[in-house]
Coordinates of C-alpha atoms and ligand atoms in Angstrom, one line a residue:
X1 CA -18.4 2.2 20.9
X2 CA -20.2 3.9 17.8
X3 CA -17.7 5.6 15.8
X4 CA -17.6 7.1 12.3
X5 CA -14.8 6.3 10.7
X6 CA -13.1 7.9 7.1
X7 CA -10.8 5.5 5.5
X8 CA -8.7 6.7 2.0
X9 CA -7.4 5.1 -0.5
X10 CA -10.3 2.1 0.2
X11 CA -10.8 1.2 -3.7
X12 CA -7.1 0.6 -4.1
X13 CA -4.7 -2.5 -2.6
X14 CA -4.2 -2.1 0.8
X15 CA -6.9 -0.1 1.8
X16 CA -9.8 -2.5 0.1
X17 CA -8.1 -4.8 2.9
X18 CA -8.8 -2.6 5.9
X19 CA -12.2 -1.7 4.7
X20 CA -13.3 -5.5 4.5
X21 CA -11.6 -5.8 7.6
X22 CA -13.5 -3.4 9.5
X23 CA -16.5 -3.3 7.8
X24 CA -16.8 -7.2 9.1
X25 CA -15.0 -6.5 12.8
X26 CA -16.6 -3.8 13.8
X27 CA -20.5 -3.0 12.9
X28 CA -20.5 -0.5 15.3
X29 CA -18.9 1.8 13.5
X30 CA -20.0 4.1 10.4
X31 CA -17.0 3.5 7.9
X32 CA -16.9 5.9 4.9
X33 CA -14.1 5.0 2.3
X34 CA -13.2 7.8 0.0
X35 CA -11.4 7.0 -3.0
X36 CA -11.0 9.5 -6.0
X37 CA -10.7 5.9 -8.4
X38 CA -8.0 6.8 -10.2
X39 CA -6.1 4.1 -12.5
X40 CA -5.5 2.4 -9.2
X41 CA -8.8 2.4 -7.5
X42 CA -11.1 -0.1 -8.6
X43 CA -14.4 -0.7 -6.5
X44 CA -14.2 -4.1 -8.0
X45 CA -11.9 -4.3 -4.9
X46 CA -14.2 -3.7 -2.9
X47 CA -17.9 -5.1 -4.1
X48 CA -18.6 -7.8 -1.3
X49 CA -19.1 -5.4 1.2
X50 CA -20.7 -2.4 -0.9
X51 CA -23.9 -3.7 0.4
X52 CA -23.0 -3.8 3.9
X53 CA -25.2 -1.4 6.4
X54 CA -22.2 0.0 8.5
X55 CA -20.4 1.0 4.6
X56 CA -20.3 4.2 2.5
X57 CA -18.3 4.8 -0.1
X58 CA -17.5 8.2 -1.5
X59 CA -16.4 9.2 -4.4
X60 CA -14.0 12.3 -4.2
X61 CA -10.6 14.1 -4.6
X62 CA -8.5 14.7 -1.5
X63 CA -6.6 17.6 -3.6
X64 CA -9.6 19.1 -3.4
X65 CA -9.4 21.3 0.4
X66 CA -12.9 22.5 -0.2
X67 CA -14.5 19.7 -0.9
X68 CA -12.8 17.6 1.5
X69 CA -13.5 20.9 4.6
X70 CA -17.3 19.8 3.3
X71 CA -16.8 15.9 3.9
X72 CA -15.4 16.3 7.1
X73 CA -18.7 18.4 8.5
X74 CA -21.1 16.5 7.1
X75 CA -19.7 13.4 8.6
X76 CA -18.1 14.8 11.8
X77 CA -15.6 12.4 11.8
X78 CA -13.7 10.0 14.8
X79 CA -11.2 8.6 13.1
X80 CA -9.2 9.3 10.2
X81 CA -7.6 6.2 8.4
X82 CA -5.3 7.6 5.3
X83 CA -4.3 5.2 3.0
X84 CA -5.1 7.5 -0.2
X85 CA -1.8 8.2 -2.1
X86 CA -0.1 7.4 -5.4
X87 CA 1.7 4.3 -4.7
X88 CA 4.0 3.8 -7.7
X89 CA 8.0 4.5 -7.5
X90 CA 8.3 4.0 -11.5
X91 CA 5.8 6.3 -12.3
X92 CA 7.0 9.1 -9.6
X93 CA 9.9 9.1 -11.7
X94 CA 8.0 10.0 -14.8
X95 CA 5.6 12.3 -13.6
X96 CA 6.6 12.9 -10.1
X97 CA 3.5 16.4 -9.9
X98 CA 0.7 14.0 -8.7
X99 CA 2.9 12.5 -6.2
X100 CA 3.4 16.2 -5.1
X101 CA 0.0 17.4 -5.3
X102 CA -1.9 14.0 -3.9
X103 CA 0.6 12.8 -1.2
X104 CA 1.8 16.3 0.2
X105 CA -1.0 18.9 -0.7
X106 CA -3.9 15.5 -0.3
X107 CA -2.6 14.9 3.7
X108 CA -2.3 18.7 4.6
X109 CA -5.9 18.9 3.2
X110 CA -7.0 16.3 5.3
X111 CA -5.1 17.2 8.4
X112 CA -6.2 20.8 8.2
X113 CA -10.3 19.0 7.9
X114 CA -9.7 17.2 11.1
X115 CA -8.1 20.3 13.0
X116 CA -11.2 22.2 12.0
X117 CA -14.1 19.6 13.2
X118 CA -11.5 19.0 16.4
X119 CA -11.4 22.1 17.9
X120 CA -13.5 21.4 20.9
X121 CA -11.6 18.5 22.1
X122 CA -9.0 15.7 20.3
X123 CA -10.6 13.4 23.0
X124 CA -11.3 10.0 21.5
X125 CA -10.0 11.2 17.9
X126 CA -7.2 9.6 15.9
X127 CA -5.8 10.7 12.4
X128 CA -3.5 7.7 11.3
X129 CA -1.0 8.1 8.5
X130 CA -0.2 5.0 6.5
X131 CA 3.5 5.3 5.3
X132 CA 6.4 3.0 3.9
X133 CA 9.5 1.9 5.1
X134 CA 10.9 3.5 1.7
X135 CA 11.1 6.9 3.6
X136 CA 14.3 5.9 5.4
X137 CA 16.1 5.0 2.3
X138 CA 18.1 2.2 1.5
X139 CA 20.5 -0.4 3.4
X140 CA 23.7 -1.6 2.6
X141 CA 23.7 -5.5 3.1
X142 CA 23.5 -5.3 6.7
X143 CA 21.2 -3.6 9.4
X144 CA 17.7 -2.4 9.6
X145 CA 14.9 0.3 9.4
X146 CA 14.1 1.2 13.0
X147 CA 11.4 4.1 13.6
X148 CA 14.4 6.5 14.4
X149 CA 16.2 5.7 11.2
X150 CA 16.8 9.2 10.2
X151 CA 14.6 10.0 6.8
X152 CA 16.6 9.5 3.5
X153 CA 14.4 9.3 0.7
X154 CA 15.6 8.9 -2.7
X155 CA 12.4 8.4 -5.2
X156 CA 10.0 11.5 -5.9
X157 CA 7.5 9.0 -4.4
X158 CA 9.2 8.3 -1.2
X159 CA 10.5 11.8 -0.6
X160 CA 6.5 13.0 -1.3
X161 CA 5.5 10.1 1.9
X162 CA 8.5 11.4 4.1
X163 CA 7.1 14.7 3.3
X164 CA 3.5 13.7 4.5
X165 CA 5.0 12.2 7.8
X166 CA 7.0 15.3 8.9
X167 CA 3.6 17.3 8.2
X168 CA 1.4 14.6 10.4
X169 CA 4.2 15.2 13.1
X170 CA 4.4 18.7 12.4
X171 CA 0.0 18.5 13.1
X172 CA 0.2 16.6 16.3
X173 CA 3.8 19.2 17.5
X174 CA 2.1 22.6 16.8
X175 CA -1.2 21.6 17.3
X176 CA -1.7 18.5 19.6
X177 CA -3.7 16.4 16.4
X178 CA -3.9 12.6 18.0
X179 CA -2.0 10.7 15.7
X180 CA -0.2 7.6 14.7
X181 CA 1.9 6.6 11.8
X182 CA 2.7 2.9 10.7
X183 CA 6.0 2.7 8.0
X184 CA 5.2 -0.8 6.0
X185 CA 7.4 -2.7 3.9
X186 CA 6.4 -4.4 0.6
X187 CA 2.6 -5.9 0.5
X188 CA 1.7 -8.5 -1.6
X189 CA -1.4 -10.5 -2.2
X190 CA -4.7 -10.2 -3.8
X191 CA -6.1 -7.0 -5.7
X192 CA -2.4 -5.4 -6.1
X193 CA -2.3 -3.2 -9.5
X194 CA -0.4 -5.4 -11.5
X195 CA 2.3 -2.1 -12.3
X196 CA 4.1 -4.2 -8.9
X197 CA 6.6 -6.7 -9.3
X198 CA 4.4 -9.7 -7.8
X199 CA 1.1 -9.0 -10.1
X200 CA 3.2 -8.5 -13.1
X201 CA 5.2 -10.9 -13.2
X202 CA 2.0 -13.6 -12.5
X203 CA 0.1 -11.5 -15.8
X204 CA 3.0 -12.1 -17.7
X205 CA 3.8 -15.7 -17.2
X206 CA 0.4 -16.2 -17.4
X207 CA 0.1 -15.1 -20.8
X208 CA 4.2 -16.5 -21.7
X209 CA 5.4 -12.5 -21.5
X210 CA 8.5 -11.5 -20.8
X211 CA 9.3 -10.9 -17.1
X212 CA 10.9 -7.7 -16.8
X213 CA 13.7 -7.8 -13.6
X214 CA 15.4 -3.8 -13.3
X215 CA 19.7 -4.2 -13.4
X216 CA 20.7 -7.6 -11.9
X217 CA 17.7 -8.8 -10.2
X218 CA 19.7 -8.0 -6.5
X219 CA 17.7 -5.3 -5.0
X220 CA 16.0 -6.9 -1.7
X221 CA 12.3 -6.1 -0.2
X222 CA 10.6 -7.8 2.8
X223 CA 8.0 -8.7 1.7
X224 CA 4.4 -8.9 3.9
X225 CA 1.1 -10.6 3.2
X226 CA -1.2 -7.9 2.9
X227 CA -3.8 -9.2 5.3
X228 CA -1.3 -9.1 8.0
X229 CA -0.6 -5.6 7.0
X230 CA -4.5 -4.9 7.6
X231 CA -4.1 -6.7 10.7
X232 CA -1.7 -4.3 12.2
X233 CA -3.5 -1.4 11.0
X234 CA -6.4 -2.8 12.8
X235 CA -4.1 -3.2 16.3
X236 CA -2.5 0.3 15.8
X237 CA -5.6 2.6 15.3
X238 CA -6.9 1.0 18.1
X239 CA -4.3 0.4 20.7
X240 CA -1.3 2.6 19.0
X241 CA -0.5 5.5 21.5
X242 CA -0.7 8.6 20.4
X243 CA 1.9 10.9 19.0
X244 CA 3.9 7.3 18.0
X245 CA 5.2 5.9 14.9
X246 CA 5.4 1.9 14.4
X247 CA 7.0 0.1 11.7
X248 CA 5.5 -2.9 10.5
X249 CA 7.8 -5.4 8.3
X250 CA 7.4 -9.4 6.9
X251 CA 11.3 -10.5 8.1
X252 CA 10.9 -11.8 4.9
X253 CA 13.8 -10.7 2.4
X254 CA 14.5 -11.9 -0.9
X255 CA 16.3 -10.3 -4.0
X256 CA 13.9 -9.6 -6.8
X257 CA 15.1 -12.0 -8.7
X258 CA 15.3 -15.1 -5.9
X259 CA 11.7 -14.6 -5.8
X260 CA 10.6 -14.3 -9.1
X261 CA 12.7 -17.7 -9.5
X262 CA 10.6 -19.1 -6.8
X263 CA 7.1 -17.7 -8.4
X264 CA 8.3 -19.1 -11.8
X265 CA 8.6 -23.0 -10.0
X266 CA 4.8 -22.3 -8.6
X267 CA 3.7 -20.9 -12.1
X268 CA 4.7 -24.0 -13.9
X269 CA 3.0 -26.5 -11.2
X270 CA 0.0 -24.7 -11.4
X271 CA -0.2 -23.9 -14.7
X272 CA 0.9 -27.7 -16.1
X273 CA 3.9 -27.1 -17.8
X274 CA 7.4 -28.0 -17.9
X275 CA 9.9 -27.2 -14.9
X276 CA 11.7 -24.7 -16.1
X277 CA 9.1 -22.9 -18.3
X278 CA 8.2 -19.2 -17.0
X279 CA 12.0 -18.9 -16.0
X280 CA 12.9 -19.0 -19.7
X281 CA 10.7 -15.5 -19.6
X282 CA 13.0 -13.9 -17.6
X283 CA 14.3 -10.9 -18.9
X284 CA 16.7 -8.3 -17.6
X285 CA 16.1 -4.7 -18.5
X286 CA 17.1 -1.5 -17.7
X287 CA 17.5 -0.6 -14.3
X288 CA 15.4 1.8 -12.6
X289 CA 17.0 5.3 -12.3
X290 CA 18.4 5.8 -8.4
X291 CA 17.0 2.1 -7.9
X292 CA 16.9 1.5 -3.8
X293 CA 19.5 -1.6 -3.1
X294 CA 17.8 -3.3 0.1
X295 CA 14.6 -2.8 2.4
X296 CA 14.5 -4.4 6.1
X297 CA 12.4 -3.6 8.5
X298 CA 12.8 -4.3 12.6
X299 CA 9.4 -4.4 13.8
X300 CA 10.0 -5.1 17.6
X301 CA 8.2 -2.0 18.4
X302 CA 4.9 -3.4 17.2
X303 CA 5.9 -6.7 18.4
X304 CA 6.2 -6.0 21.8
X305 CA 4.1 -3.4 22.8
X306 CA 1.2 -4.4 20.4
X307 CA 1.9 -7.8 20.2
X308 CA 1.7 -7.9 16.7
X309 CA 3.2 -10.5 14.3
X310 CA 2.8 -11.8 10.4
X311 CA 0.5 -15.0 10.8
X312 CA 1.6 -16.2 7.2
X313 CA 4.8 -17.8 6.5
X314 CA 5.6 -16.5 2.6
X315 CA 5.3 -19.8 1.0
X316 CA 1.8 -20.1 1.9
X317 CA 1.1 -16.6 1.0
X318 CA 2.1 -16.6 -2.2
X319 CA 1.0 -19.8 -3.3
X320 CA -2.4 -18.0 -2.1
X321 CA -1.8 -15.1 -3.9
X322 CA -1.3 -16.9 -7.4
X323 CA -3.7 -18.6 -7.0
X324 CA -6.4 -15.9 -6.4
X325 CA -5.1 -14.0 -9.3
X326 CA -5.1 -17.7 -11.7
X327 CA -8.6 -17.8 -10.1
X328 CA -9.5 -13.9 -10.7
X329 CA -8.9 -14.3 -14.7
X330 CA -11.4 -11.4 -15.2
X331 CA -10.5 -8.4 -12.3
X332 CA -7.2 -9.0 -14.2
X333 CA -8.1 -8.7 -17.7
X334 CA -10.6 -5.7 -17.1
X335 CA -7.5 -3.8 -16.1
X336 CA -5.0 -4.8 -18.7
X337 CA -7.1 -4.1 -21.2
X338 CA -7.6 0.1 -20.4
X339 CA -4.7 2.3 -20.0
X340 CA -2.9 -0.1 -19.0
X341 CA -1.7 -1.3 -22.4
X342 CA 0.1 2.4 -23.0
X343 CA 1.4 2.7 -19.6
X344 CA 3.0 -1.1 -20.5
X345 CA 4.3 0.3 -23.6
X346 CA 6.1 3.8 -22.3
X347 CA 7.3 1.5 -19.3
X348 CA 8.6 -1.8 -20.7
X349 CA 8.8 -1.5 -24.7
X350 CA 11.1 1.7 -25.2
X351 CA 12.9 0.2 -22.1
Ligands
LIG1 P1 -2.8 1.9 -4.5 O1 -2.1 2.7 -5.5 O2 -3.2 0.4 -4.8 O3 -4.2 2.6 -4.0 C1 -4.2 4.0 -3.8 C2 -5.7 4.4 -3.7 O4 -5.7 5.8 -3.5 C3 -6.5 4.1 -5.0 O5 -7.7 3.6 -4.7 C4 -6.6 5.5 -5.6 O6 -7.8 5.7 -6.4 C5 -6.6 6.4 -4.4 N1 -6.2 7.8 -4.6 C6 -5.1 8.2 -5.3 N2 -5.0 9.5 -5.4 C7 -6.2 10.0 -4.8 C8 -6.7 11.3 -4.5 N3 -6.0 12.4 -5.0 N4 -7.8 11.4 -3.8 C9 -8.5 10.3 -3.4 N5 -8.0 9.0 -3.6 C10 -6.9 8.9 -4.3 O7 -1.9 1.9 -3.2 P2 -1.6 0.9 -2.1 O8 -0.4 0.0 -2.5 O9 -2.8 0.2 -1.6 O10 -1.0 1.8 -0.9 C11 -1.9 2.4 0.0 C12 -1.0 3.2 1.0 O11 -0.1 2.4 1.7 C13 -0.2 4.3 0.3 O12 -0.3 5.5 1.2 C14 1.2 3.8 0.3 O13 2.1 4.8 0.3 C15 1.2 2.9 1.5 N6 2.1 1.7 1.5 C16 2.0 0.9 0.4 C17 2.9 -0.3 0.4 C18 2.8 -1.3 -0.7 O14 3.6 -2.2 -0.7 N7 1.9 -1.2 -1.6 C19 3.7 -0.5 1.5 C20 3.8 0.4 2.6 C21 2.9 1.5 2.5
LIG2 O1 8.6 -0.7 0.5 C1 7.2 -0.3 0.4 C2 6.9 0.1 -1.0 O2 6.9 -1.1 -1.8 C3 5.6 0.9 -1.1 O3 5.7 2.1 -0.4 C4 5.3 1.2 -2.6 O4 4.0 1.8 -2.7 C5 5.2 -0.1 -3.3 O5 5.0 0.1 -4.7 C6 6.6 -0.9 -3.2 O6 7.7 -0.2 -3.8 P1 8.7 -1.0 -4.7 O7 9.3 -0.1 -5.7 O8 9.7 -1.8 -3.8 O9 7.7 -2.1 -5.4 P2 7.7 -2.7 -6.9 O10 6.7 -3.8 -6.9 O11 7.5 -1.6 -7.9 O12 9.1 -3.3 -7.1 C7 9.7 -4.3 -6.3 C8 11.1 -4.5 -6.8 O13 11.1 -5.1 -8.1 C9 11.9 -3.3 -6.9 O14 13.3 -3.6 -6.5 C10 11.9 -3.0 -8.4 C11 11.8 -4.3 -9.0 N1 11.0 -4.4 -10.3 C12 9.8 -3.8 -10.3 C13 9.0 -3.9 -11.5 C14 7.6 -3.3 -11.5 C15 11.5 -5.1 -11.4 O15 12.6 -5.7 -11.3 N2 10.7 -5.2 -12.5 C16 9.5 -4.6 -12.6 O16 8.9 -4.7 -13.7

């Protein structure tokens, strides 16, 4: 079936992903990715399929209602995939207004585009809202995020996404808008920033840094290869009924600093040197302000009725993820050397 198809957030980590995987599944479809490249984006991400016939990539500001009202008639779009957001729970803490103004304001602009090209008929369109499991909160020691968890953010980030998904409900309630929503837990793999845990901590024993771990190390995530991330994304825009939520999860929990321990053993294999080398980096710092304890996420919804599952076991994810950023010297360097270097500084030095 010929679709077009507008996918956010495509220059950044997740969503350069689902672009390549659609771009190559489904050459029927007219995929636009827009992407307003901010410190995140990076087309870089991106440049094996810029070429391809069924791709278009966009350069533009969903903040901007006008200009996004625009996009949506020119395009007349089936399918709405929004991935676009800031991502970052340290830097919602310091400048928590472009969390606000991108993650709230950004969806509403979108949703009120696809109510305007829709009003003849929803039949056959889909706006799906990419969230994370951090909008329920945090666990104790025991127990897991279910999709009726009741909300409890705690991050300016996380309360901005929990914002966006009542608004998405709010869309389809009031207004019948076909859509989905999908509540992830912690990606990992190629093309991350390297502001996340798993990229930093590579950069830096790399380059014999110090590893930065918030408090103790104890806080757990589950963590998910991100191509079985894409992979879901892929099974819930097409099969996910409408109006339902799915969370999507790794069963794959380890504290921060369990798995920077494990990273370090890898690091010093690959890298030749002694056992025991990159751990001698590790450094605790100050913990992050309101810091969530634990993530977990039961995903037997997706499971059963989508029949989804992770198709990597973590060991052989990340021994593929450090080795495609050992093997990507240069995407790496290119970034660290911009503004990366201050926001590095106001982060870890005064820390
Ligand atoms: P990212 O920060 O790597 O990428 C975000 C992308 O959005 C970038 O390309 C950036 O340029 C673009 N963008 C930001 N503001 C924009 C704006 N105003 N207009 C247009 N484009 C804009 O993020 P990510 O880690 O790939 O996350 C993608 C989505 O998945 C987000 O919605 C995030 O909340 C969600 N999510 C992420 C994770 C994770 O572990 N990274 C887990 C669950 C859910
Ligand atoms: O759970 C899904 C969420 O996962 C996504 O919604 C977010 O977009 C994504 O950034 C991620 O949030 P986290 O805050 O869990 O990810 P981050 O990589 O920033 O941190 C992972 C853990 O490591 C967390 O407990 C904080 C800790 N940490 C992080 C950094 C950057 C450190 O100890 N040191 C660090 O330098």
């Amino acid at each position: 079936m010929k679709k077009t198809i507008l996918i956010t957030g495509g220059a950044g980590f997740i969503g350069s992903h689902v672009l390549r995987l659609f771009v190559h599944k489904y050459p029927n479809y007219k995929i636009v990715n827009l992407d307003a490249l901010t410190y995140a984006g990076n087309l870089e991400n991106v440049a094996d399929i810029e070429k391809a016939p069924n791709y278009e990539f966009v350069k533009g500001d969903i903040r901007d209602a006008s200009f996004i009202d625009q996009l949506f008639e020119t395009y007349k779009f089936d399918g709405v995939l929004h991935l676009a957001a800031e991502s970052h729970v340290d830097r919602s803490i310091s400048d928590p207004m472009s969390f606000i103004t991108t993650n709230i304001i950004g969806t509403v602009n979108l949703l009120n585009a696809a109510r305007k090209i829709w009003t003849e008929s929803f039949e056959n369109k889909l706006f799906y809202h990419i969230s994370t499991d951090e909008v329920y909160g945090s666990l104790g020691d025991t127990g897991f995020f279910v999709e009726t968890t009741s909300y409890d953010p705690k991050s300016p980030y996380s309360a901005s996404k929990a914002s966006s998904d009542h608004l998405v409900r709010a869309y389809s309630h009031t207004y019948g808008l076909p859509i989905v929503l999908t509540n992830c837990s912690n990606n990992y793999g190629p093309n991350q920033f390297p502001e996340k845990l798993i990229p930093l901590a590579i950069n830096n024993m790399k380059n014999n840094k110090p590893i930065p771990i918030y408090g103790k190390g104890e806080n757990i995530r589950d963590w998910l290869y991100v191509v079985d991330h894409a992979r879901a994304i892929d099974l819930v825009f097409h099969q996910g009924v409408n109006g339902e939520t799915y969370n999507i999860g790794g069963h794959n929990e380890w504290t921060n600093i369990d798995l920077i321990r494990k990273m370090c053993e890898i690091m010093d294999r690959k890298l030749d040197r002694d056992a025991g080398s990159c751990a001698s980096l590790i450094t605790y710092v100050k913990d992050r302000a309101g810091h969530d304890l634990r993530y977990a996420i039961d995903s037997t919804k997706i499971k059963d009725e989508l029949g989804w599952l992770p198709s990597l076991q973590f060991e052989e994810g990340i021994e593929k993820t450090i080795d495609w950023y050992l093997a990507n010297e240069e995407w790496m360097n290119r970034i660290v050397s911009g503004d990366y270097e201050n926001y590095y500084k106001q982060q870890y030095v005064k820390r």
